[in-house]
């Protein structure tokens, strides 16, 4: 065995699963088709002469529900996608041929976790709290995990603890903490590859005005070509104090879609 | 940087994408809900006051369409799942709590490709051709890639070239090449973790009798607890002559489902 | 023209549409898959050489959303459906062969509206208000519309005004007015064919305990074989003071389903 | 009882169900999302403390599958809908606000069946057979059922007998009989309200060139504002020799959709 990667994975690994389980009824944005799973066929519905039986599933969902990645085709500004493509023309026959999720390469690269509440000495950030460039820079420095080009930068707000509570996680009345426009510009200026968070819409949401505008989406997806990963589960990895890791993320290769459910992993040699 | 894995992935990698692109109209079994993707909202449908606009998707599909993994809950024999659980009782509230796809751990482990047509000096295997234990053992030996415990073993038939042809790939009239009952037993006897193929149902299908019985599924899923990966794209990796690699496969964490679409990768240090 | 029915419909008719419009985001029970409508293909996506273009749709939904009818297979009591069929055995291959919605004959028959708030001299009934046999009997008498065998009896609570408000219509915290167990027994004792209401679950719901038990469903569907129609729009017909009419209701003929969206009409010779 | 309609329906009626049963696997166009029905919850999955249990459904489908009606928004010609509306602008936020299926009023009106094979003394019409104005006019005359303004005119080809055969019904290789461009113009010239047939696409399809162009759709939907009903079951009513009746057809009120599944009835006073 001479392959360096295979040698590395043959040793003990610690794998942090950064995705939420897909369950009917989990919190998600009302803008997107609800996740649903059902069994068209259960064991016993149709049994083969030899006693074998197969059960199967049907799922229906938006691609921006559960833990997911936004393709660059997800957001346009003034009718234009990242790189200047016309947002209308980029949709051919009902598929975003340009910048669709099928154009995102699988990610196997350095990831870092910026644990903002830990940096601030808080349990959690309150609804509406904006994570600034100073927060990001100082957290990275304190952790000893500098942001490097092509990294995947995960920003923890602690809001993910509310996922099990449903509506509270959406934060329509309370707002949701997150990176704001300035923070997004700071991240983009480091030429990162992707960034993620433990909230439904990545960026700070102000109380009572969810999704009114999404400036961080504009900065990241349209102006900078940086992918966004949302609704991540960052609690376990934060509790373990792991801030640097190999990030593995493989979107479904859905032709022409604007996003995909994903199950990102953070992996370290144990 | 002292993490061995992170060091390995920081060097040059060659990534083989082993999944088919999910496209409306691609070949799939009629037993499973058809893959469909549509855009409820396109750019311009709703524009925010600041000129921003978001497009989004709806997908609906079975979990055994496109490249996918079978959970152990997928198949029962005589009313019993792997390990003896009652197939009826294992379904609680419409979810396969036991052996559902949510119980499959993400895979980052040694994978090997047994390229049977190359071993036989053929371009392809014909419909209905059964891959035997001798084929598997001799191919592994000739390739210098012994089957080891906990491996993921991918068996190429070459049939995957027909994927773009649609109905021909399903092979209802021609049959489909693949591992038979004996081959499945040989693989299971090596205590492998999972096995995959480039056909829709993994195992050999005889002409005119598709899915009549599925003995390899019984041996692997029910008797041995070995996961099955279907409808893989093994053409590119075979053309590159890569027979040993790190296999990365992360199923969606769908609570209680019998399978999941996946996008497995074979990765080598380039 | 000698057909009596054709002669009748050839004269002026007044048609009351008793169904809610199916719109994404309308209020519905979280127990049922959400209604969603999207356009896979819009005009211009694919234009034929002669300049023609077709747009089309995808819908996904539960069958108990929007205005809908409950088939007898919808509810069981102690494992038994109406008439004594075993609820488990009645499901063959994932279809309710017995008492599925495909067994409901199209309805073209006498319908009456019991307008309870009008009878009580109220604008509306409050959440949790139970409509009793006395209410039903006295309202029918006051209106001059006796309940007859094989009728479809629509019971208006006025709660339907809240449909546009969303969550308020569901009434989880407030309760919802409606017929209770005794009222259902009174209706069933008149051997009616079906009964409907302007609320999401037909029967009275107590504040804070929605769907805890559904005794009127048991009495009507299981014990009496009386179909239930839910989420009707009874406002326009009530405002017009029409209490007796020809009720036309045609469920979709979905093999083995427990319900169907419907668009019932109340028609009178104008 | 003084209402003429109620009096008419209180006498004996004969009801012909003109719709196909919605079943998983039934023949339908590949251009439209497949009909699927599944049970998320079966009896026993969740039992209330009092022994009650409810089963429910999920359906997913295109609106142009099974027996269905085409709204005027379904087809455009040179970018224009019926009446001159711009086909692009008519779609607001992903809904065909103009000419969507929600704009079709429920139909309770005179219907006639033009039984072309019976008129020609044939059992069936062959694939690709075009029904001409002469066929329509002479059949109506022979039957004694003149085409009148505002009628719903059903044109039987006999092809519906193949519905149970699946692919044969689609007729990709054989063609399908039906009204051609001239026949559509003849029907439109009589200012009818709607027209239907027992085939998947209403109009004649030539062997090997299904859906290449759809001139009758253009004439009816775009130029004339005449609704089209497809995939009807006209066998039973034809066998009964009933050629004039009250046609009842109530589309689902789906906001902004281009069509709806329907279950049309032909009713006569028995």
mmCIF file of C-alpha atoms in Angstrom, chain B:
data_model
loop_
_atom_site.group_PDB
_atom_site.id
_atom_site.type_symbol
_atom_site.label_atom_id
_atom_site.label_comp_id
_atom_site.label_asym_id
_atom_site.label_seq_id
_atom_site.Cartn_x
_atom_site.Cartn_y
_atom_site.Cartn_z
ATOM 1 C CA UNK B 1 -0.276 20.797 9.952
ATOM 2 C CA UNK B 2 0.246 17.536 11.775
ATOM 3 C CA UNK B 3 -2.936 15.693 10.862
ATOM 4 C CA UNK B 4 -1.988 12.768 8.624
ATOM 5 C CA UNK B 5 -5.255 12.818 6.707
ATOM 6 C CA UNK B 6 -5.196 16.547 6.136
ATOM 7 C CA UNK B 7 -1.629 16.255 4.950
ATOM 8 C CA UNK B 8 -2.601 13.531 2.515
ATOM 9 C CA UNK B 9 -5.523 15.476 1.037
ATOM 10 C CA UNK B 10 -3.403 18.611 0.779
ATOM 11 C CA UNK B 11 -1.272 16.921 -1.826
ATOM 12 C CA UNK B 12 -2.546 16.340 -5.362
ATOM 13 C CA UNK B 13 -5.528 13.978 -5.552
ATOM 14 C CA UNK B 14 -7.240 12.260 -8.413
ATOM 15 C CA UNK B 15 -10.975 11.945 -7.822
ATOM 16 C CA UNK B 16 -13.130 9.537 -9.801
ATOM 17 C CA UNK B 17 -16.816 10.327 -9.605
ATOM 18 C CA UNK B 18 -18.612 6.979 -9.537
ATOM 19 C CA UNK B 19 -22.149 8.366 -9.715
ATOM 20 C CA UNK B 20 -24.512 8.959 -12.578
ATOM 21 C CA UNK B 21 -25.899 12.431 -13.000
ATOM 22 C CA UNK B 22 -29.490 12.713 -11.820
ATOM 23 C CA UNK B 23 -31.524 13.737 -14.855
ATOM 24 C CA UNK B 24 -35.212 13.580 -15.606
ATOM 25 C CA UNK B 25 -35.770 10.636 -17.933
ATOM 26 C CA UNK B 26 -32.701 8.620 -16.992
ATOM 27 C CA UNK B 27 -33.192 4.820 -16.912
ATOM 28 C CA UNK B 28 -34.544 3.457 -13.627
ATOM 29 C CA UNK B 29 -36.645 0.590 -12.374
ATOM 30 C CA UNK B 30 -40.397 1.000 -12.751
ATOM 31 C CA UNK B 31 -40.754 -0.335 -9.222
ATOM 32 C CA UNK B 32 -39.514 2.944 -7.833
ATOM 33 C CA UNK B 33 -40.895 6.480 -8.047
ATOM 34 C CA UNK B 34 -39.396 8.296 -10.972
ATOM 35 C CA UNK B 35 -36.736 10.941 -10.460
ATOM 36 C CA UNK B 36 -38.136 14.362 -11.185
ATOM 37 C CA UNK B 37 -36.639 17.809 -10.773
ATOM 38 C CA UNK B 38 -38.417 21.078 -11.326
ATOM 39 C CA UNK B 39 -37.953 24.741 -10.420
ATOM 40 C CA UNK B 40 -40.833 26.174 -8.387
ATOM 41 C CA UNK B 41 -39.110 29.524 -8.485
ATOM 42 C CA UNK B 42 -36.838 30.879 -11.184
ATOM 43 C CA UNK B 43 -34.853 34.071 -11.202
ATOM 44 C CA UNK B 44 -37.183 36.950 -11.764
ATOM 45 C CA UNK B 45 -40.260 35.222 -10.292
ATOM 46 C CA UNK B 46 -39.870 37.219 -7.104
ATOM 47 C CA UNK B 47 -37.330 40.001 -6.920
ATOM 48 C CA UNK B 48 -36.449 41.660 -3.635
ATOM 49 C CA UNK B 49 -36.485 45.459 -3.480
ATOM 50 C CA UNK B 50 -32.673 45.463 -3.609
ATOM 51 C CA UNK B 51 -32.587 43.550 -6.892
ATOM 52 C CA UNK B 52 -31.801 40.152 -5.402
ATOM 53 C CA UNK B 53 -33.641 37.052 -6.563
ATOM 54 C CA UNK B 54 -33.446 33.387 -5.599
ATOM 55 C CA UNK B 55 -34.294 30.326 -7.675
ATOM 56 C CA UNK B 56 -35.087 27.006 -6.053
ATOM 57 C CA UNK B 57 -35.963 23.386 -6.734
ATOM 58 C CA UNK B 58 -38.291 20.537 -6.015
ATOM 59 C CA UNK B 59 -37.151 16.953 -6.395
ATOM 60 C CA UNK B 60 -39.173 13.796 -6.047
ATOM 61 C CA UNK B 61 -37.729 10.309 -6.394
ATOM 62 C CA UNK B 62 -37.454 6.843 -5.060
ATOM 63 C CA UNK B 63 -34.291 6.153 -3.099
ATOM 64 C CA UNK B 64 -33.347 3.266 -5.386
ATOM 65 C CA UNK B 65 -32.959 5.398 -8.507
ATOM 66 C CA UNK B 66 -29.775 6.783 -9.960
ATOM 67 C CA UNK B 67 -26.609 5.687 -8.220
ATOM 68 C CA UNK B 68 -27.775 4.558 -4.787
ATOM 69 C CA UNK B 69 -27.085 2.378 -1.793
ATOM 70 C CA UNK B 70 -29.371 -0.304 -0.388
ATOM 71 C CA UNK B 71 -29.804 -0.283 3.374
ATOM 72 C CA UNK B 72 -30.176 -3.646 5.064
ATOM 73 C CA UNK B 73 -33.855 -2.846 5.606
ATOM 74 C CA UNK B 74 -34.417 -2.985 1.843
ATOM 75 C CA UNK B 75 -34.779 -6.750 1.585
ATOM 76 C CA UNK B 76 -36.289 -9.399 3.839
ATOM 77 C CA UNK B 77 -36.387 -13.143 3.528
ATOM 78 C CA UNK B 78 -39.270 -15.145 4.940
ATOM 79 C CA UNK B 79 -40.347 -12.077 6.897
ATOM 80 C CA UNK B 80 -36.998 -11.508 8.550
ATOM 81 C CA UNK B 81 -34.349 -8.806 8.138
ATOM 82 C CA UNK B 82 -30.609 -9.174 8.644
ATOM 83 C CA UNK B 83 -29.850 -10.331 12.147
ATOM 84 C CA UNK B 84 -33.261 -11.841 12.661
ATOM 85 C CA UNK B 85 -35.410 -8.755 13.178
ATOM 86 C CA UNK B 86 -39.039 -9.197 12.168
ATOM 87 C CA UNK B 87 -39.549 -7.252 8.935
ATOM 88 C CA UNK B 88 -43.013 -6.099 9.939
ATOM 89 C CA UNK B 89 -42.126 -5.001 13.453
ATOM 90 C CA UNK B 90 -39.033 -3.170 12.218
ATOM 91 C CA UNK B 91 -41.296 -0.646 10.558
ATOM 92 C CA UNK B 92 -42.500 1.745 13.250
ATOM 93 C CA UNK B 93 -44.855 4.477 12.118
ATOM 94 C CA UNK B 94 -43.802 4.044 8.529
ATOM 95 C CA UNK B 95 -40.046 4.159 9.195
ATOM 96 C CA UNK B 96 -37.573 1.297 9.199
ATOM 97 C CA UNK B 97 -36.078 2.117 12.548
ATOM 98 C CA UNK B 98 -33.880 -0.951 12.435
ATOM 99 C CA UNK B 99 -31.469 -1.213 9.532
ATOM 100 C CA UNK B 100 -32.790 1.940 7.861
ATOM 101 C CA UNK B 101 -30.376 3.933 5.731
ATOM 102 C CA UNK B 102 -29.774 6.263 8.695
ATOM 103 C CA UNK B 103 -27.840 3.401 10.293
ATOM 104 C CA UNK B 104 -25.210 3.271 7.527
ATOM 105 C CA UNK B 105 -22.059 5.036 8.648
ATOM 106 C CA UNK B 106 -20.293 7.220 6.101
ATOM 107 C CA UNK B 107 -17.618 5.194 4.348
ATOM 108 C CA UNK B 108 -13.996 6.290 4.040
ATOM 109 C CA UNK B 109 -12.132 3.064 3.476
ATOM 110 C CA UNK B 110 -10.243 0.893 1.054
ATOM 111 C CA UNK B 111 -12.064 0.161 -2.156
ATOM 112 C CA UNK B 112 -11.080 -2.078 -5.011
ATOM 113 C CA UNK B 113 -12.371 -2.378 -8.522
ATOM 114 C CA UNK B 114 -12.650 -5.860 -10.017
ATOM 115 C CA UNK B 115 -12.733 -5.136 -13.718
ATOM 116 C CA UNK B 116 -14.162 -8.399 -15.039
ATOM 117 C CA UNK B 117 -14.266 -7.597 -18.771
ATOM 118 C CA UNK B 118 -10.642 -6.430 -18.657
ATOM 119 C CA UNK B 119 -9.687 -9.606 -16.797
ATOM 120 C CA UNK B 120 -11.467 -11.700 -19.433
ATOM 121 C CA UNK B 121 -10.028 -9.687 -22.288
ATOM 122 C CA UNK B 122 -13.472 -8.654 -23.418
ATOM 123 C CA UNK B 123 -14.914 -5.244 -24.127
ATOM 124 C CA UNK B 124 -18.094 -6.025 -22.234
ATOM 125 C CA UNK B 125 -20.022 -8.863 -20.701
ATOM 126 C CA UNK B 126 -23.201 -9.938 -22.483
ATOM 127 C CA UNK B 127 -26.705 -9.740 -20.958
ATOM 128 C CA UNK B 128 -27.325 -12.618 -18.544
ATOM 129 C CA UNK B 129 -23.614 -13.354 -18.014
ATOM 130 C CA UNK B 130 -23.019 -14.585 -14.469
ATOM 131 C CA UNK B 131 -19.861 -13.465 -12.692
ATOM 132 C CA UNK B 132 -18.655 -16.434 -10.644
ATOM 133 C CA UNK B 133 -16.375 -16.822 -7.610
ATOM 134 C CA UNK B 134 -13.601 -17.899 -9.952
ATOM 135 C CA UNK B 135 -13.934 -14.709 -11.961
ATOM 136 C CA UNK B 136 -13.766 -12.623 -8.819
ATOM 137 C CA UNK B 137 -10.853 -14.489 -7.240
ATOM 138 C CA UNK B 138 -8.757 -14.669 -10.382
ATOM 139 C CA UNK B 139 -9.429 -11.080 -11.347
ATOM 140 C CA UNK B 140 -8.356 -9.882 -7.883
ATOM 141 C CA UNK B 141 -5.219 -11.966 -8.130
ATOM 142 C CA UNK B 142 -4.334 -10.855 -11.633
ATOM 143 C CA UNK B 143 -4.876 -7.223 -10.672
ATOM 144 C CA UNK B 144 -2.824 -7.596 -7.508
ATOM 145 C CA UNK B 145 -5.702 -6.286 -5.443
ATOM 146 C CA UNK B 146 -6.663 -8.920 -2.901
ATOM 147 C CA UNK B 147 -10.105 -8.659 -1.332
ATOM 148 C CA UNK B 148 -9.677 -7.769 2.336
ATOM 149 C CA UNK B 149 -12.031 -7.621 5.282
ATOM 150 C CA UNK B 150 -14.076 -4.392 5.460
ATOM 151 C CA UNK B 151 -13.349 -3.465 1.860
ATOM 152 C CA UNK B 152 -15.783 -1.985 -0.573
ATOM 153 C CA UNK B 153 -15.612 -4.197 -3.659
ATOM 154 C CA UNK B 154 -16.814 -2.743 -6.943
ATOM 155 C CA UNK B 155 -17.498 -5.234 -9.705
ATOM 156 C CA UNK B 156 -17.436 -3.852 -13.221
ATOM 157 C CA UNK B 157 -19.386 -5.578 -15.970
ATOM 158 C CA UNK B 158 -19.082 -2.880 -18.602
ATOM 159 C CA UNK B 159 -22.874 -2.749 -18.885
ATOM 160 C CA UNK B 160 -22.749 0.811 -17.617
ATOM 161 C CA UNK B 161 -21.870 1.970 -21.130
ATOM 162 C CA UNK B 162 -25.533 1.457 -21.932
ATOM 163 C CA UNK B 163 -26.763 3.944 -19.337
ATOM 164 C CA UNK B 164 -27.231 6.654 -21.947
ATOM 165 C CA UNK B 165 -29.339 4.299 -24.065
ATOM 166 C CA UNK B 166 -32.180 4.106 -21.557
ATOM 167 C CA UNK B 167 -34.238 0.949 -21.928
ATOM 168 C CA UNK B 168 -31.226 -1.065 -23.089
ATOM 169 C CA UNK B 169 -29.590 -0.426 -19.731
ATOM 170 C CA UNK B 170 -32.561 -1.976 -17.945
ATOM 171 C CA UNK B 171 -32.082 -5.091 -20.062
ATOM 172 C CA UNK B 172 -35.559 -6.559 -19.663
ATOM 173 C CA UNK B 173 -35.313 -8.617 -22.809
ATOM 174 C CA UNK B 174 -31.554 -9.128 -22.975
ATOM 175 C CA UNK B 175 -30.780 -9.798 -19.353
ATOM 176 C CA UNK B 176 -27.978 -8.000 -17.514
ATOM 177 C CA UNK B 177 -24.557 -9.341 -16.486
ATOM 178 C CA UNK B 178 -23.599 -9.479 -12.828
ATOM 179 C CA UNK B 179 -22.641 -11.430 -9.759
ATOM 180 C CA UNK B 180 -24.826 -14.453 -9.038
ATOM 181 C CA UNK B 181 -25.667 -16.212 -5.800
ATOM 182 C CA UNK B 182 -22.319 -18.014 -5.656
ATOM 183 C CA UNK B 183 -20.368 -14.848 -6.311
ATOM 184 C CA UNK B 184 -22.273 -13.048 -3.577
ATOM 185 C CA UNK B 185 -21.421 -15.847 -1.156
ATOM 186 C CA UNK B 186 -17.758 -15.624 -2.118
ATOM 187 C CA UNK B 187 -17.751 -11.866 -1.481
ATOM 188 C CA UNK B 188 -19.614 -12.250 1.807
ATOM 189 C CA UNK B 189 -17.162 -14.934 2.924
ATOM 190 C CA UNK B 190 -14.421 -12.285 2.779
ATOM 191 C CA UNK B 191 -16.338 -10.127 5.283
ATOM 192 C CA UNK B 192 -16.409 -7.136 3.026
ATOM 193 C CA UNK B 193 -18.289 -3.989 4.030
ATOM 194 C CA UNK B 194 -20.122 -3.204 0.809
ATOM 195 C CA UNK B 195 -20.141 -4.102 -2.847
ATOM 196 C CA UNK B 196 -21.244 -2.212 -5.910
ATOM 197 C CA UNK B 197 -21.762 -2.601 -9.610
ATOM 198 C CA UNK B 198 -22.475 -0.670 -12.779
ATOM 199 C CA UNK B 199 -25.947 -2.139 -13.309
ATOM 200 C CA UNK B 200 -29.400 -1.277 -12.050
ATOM 201 C CA UNK B 201 -29.862 -4.301 -9.786
ATOM 202 C CA UNK B 202 -26.274 -5.363 -9.059
ATOM 203 C CA UNK B 203 -26.804 -9.054 -9.660
ATOM 204 C CA UNK B 204 -27.123 -11.085 -12.840
ATOM 205 C CA UNK B 205 -30.513 -10.800 -14.507
ATOM 206 C CA UNK B 206 -31.629 -13.461 -16.918
ATOM 207 C CA UNK B 207 -33.227 -12.466 -20.235
ATOM 208 C CA UNK B 208 -36.971 -11.938 -19.957
ATOM 209 C CA UNK B 209 -37.063 -12.521 -16.210
ATOM 210 C CA UNK B 210 -35.866 -9.343 -14.559
ATOM 211 C CA UNK B 211 -36.108 -9.319 -10.796
ATOM 212 C CA UNK B 212 -37.844 -12.714 -10.712
ATOM 213 C CA UNK B 213 -35.694 -13.599 -7.755
ATOM 214 C CA UNK B 214 -32.781 -11.718 -6.239
ATOM 215 C CA UNK B 215 -30.596 -14.327 -4.540
ATOM 216 C CA UNK B 216 -27.500 -12.126 -4.356
ATOM 217 C CA UNK B 217 -29.529 -9.476 -2.548
ATOM 218 C CA UNK B 218 -30.634 -12.120 -0.068
ATOM 219 C CA UNK B 219 -27.091 -13.362 0.498
ATOM 220 C CA UNK B 220 -25.593 -9.888 0.857
ATOM 221 C CA UNK B 221 -28.267 -7.817 2.597
ATOM 222 C CA UNK B 222 -30.122 -10.397 4.658
ATOM 223 C CA UNK B 223 -27.650 -13.152 5.386
ATOM 224 C CA UNK B 224 -24.410 -11.170 5.508
ATOM 225 C CA UNK B 225 -25.116 -7.512 6.289
ATOM 226 C CA UNK B 226 -23.176 -6.302 3.243
ATOM 227 C CA UNK B 227 -24.472 -3.089 1.642
ATOM 228 C CA UNK B 228 -25.104 -2.957 -2.096
ATOM 229 C CA UNK B 229 -24.388 0.039 -4.340
ATOM 230 C CA UNK B 230 -26.123 0.121 -7.714
ATOM 231 C CA UNK B 231 -26.048 1.994 -11.000
ATOM 232 C CA UNK B 232 -22.479 3.166 -10.491
ATOM 233 C CA UNK B 233 -20.410 4.720 -13.257
ATOM 234 C CA UNK B 234 -17.242 2.613 -13.411
ATOM 235 C CA UNK B 235 -16.151 3.505 -16.921
ATOM 236 C CA UNK B 236 -13.765 6.359 -16.224
ATOM 237 C CA UNK B 237 -11.939 4.655 -13.375
ATOM 238 C CA UNK B 238 -11.644 1.452 -15.410
ATOM 239 C CA UNK B 239 -10.220 3.354 -18.349
ATOM 240 C CA UNK B 240 -7.630 4.832 -15.996
ATOM 241 C CA UNK B 241 -6.679 1.368 -14.804
ATOM 242 C CA UNK B 242 -7.111 2.264 -11.136
ATOM 243 C CA UNK B 243 -7.983 -0.832 -9.112
ATOM 244 C CA UNK B 244 -7.282 0.241 -5.524
ATOM 245 C CA UNK B 245 -8.346 3.529 -3.933
ATOM 246 C CA UNK B 246 -9.963 5.285 -1.035
ATOM 247 C CA UNK B 247 -13.709 4.905 -1.364
ATOM 248 C CA UNK B 248 -15.756 7.769 0.021
ATOM 249 C CA UNK B 249 -19.497 7.289 0.216
ATOM 250 C CA UNK B 250 -21.884 9.286 2.380
ATOM 251 C CA UNK B 251 -25.563 8.319 2.219
ATOM 252 C CA UNK B 252 -28.169 10.953 2.983
ATOM 253 C CA UNK B 253 -29.256 10.484 6.567
ATOM 254 C CA UNK B 254 -32.914 9.783 5.824
ATOM 255 C CA UNK B 255 -34.593 8.477 8.923
ATOM 256 C CA UNK B 256 -36.158 5.092 8.338
ATOM 257 C CA UNK B 257 -35.570 4.824 4.598
ATOM 258 C CA UNK B 258 -34.477 1.673 2.795
ATOM 259 C CA UNK B 259 -31.882 3.378 0.636
ATOM 260 C CA UNK B 260 -30.397 6.666 -0.461
ATOM 261 C CA UNK B 261 -29.079 8.267 -3.611
ATOM 262 C CA UNK B 262 -25.309 8.566 -3.262
ATOM 263 C CA UNK B 263 -22.354 10.000 -5.123
ATOM 264 C CA UNK B 264 -19.458 7.697 -4.254
ATOM 265 C CA UNK B 265 -15.925 8.796 -4.996
ATOM 266 C CA UNK B 266 -12.763 6.823 -5.598
ATOM 267 C CA UNK B 267 -9.779 8.906 -4.629
ATOM 268 C CA UNK B 268 -6.072 8.333 -5.073
ATOM 269 C CA UNK B 269 -3.039 10.435 -4.329
ATOM 270 C CA UNK B 270 -2.144 11.505 -7.789
#
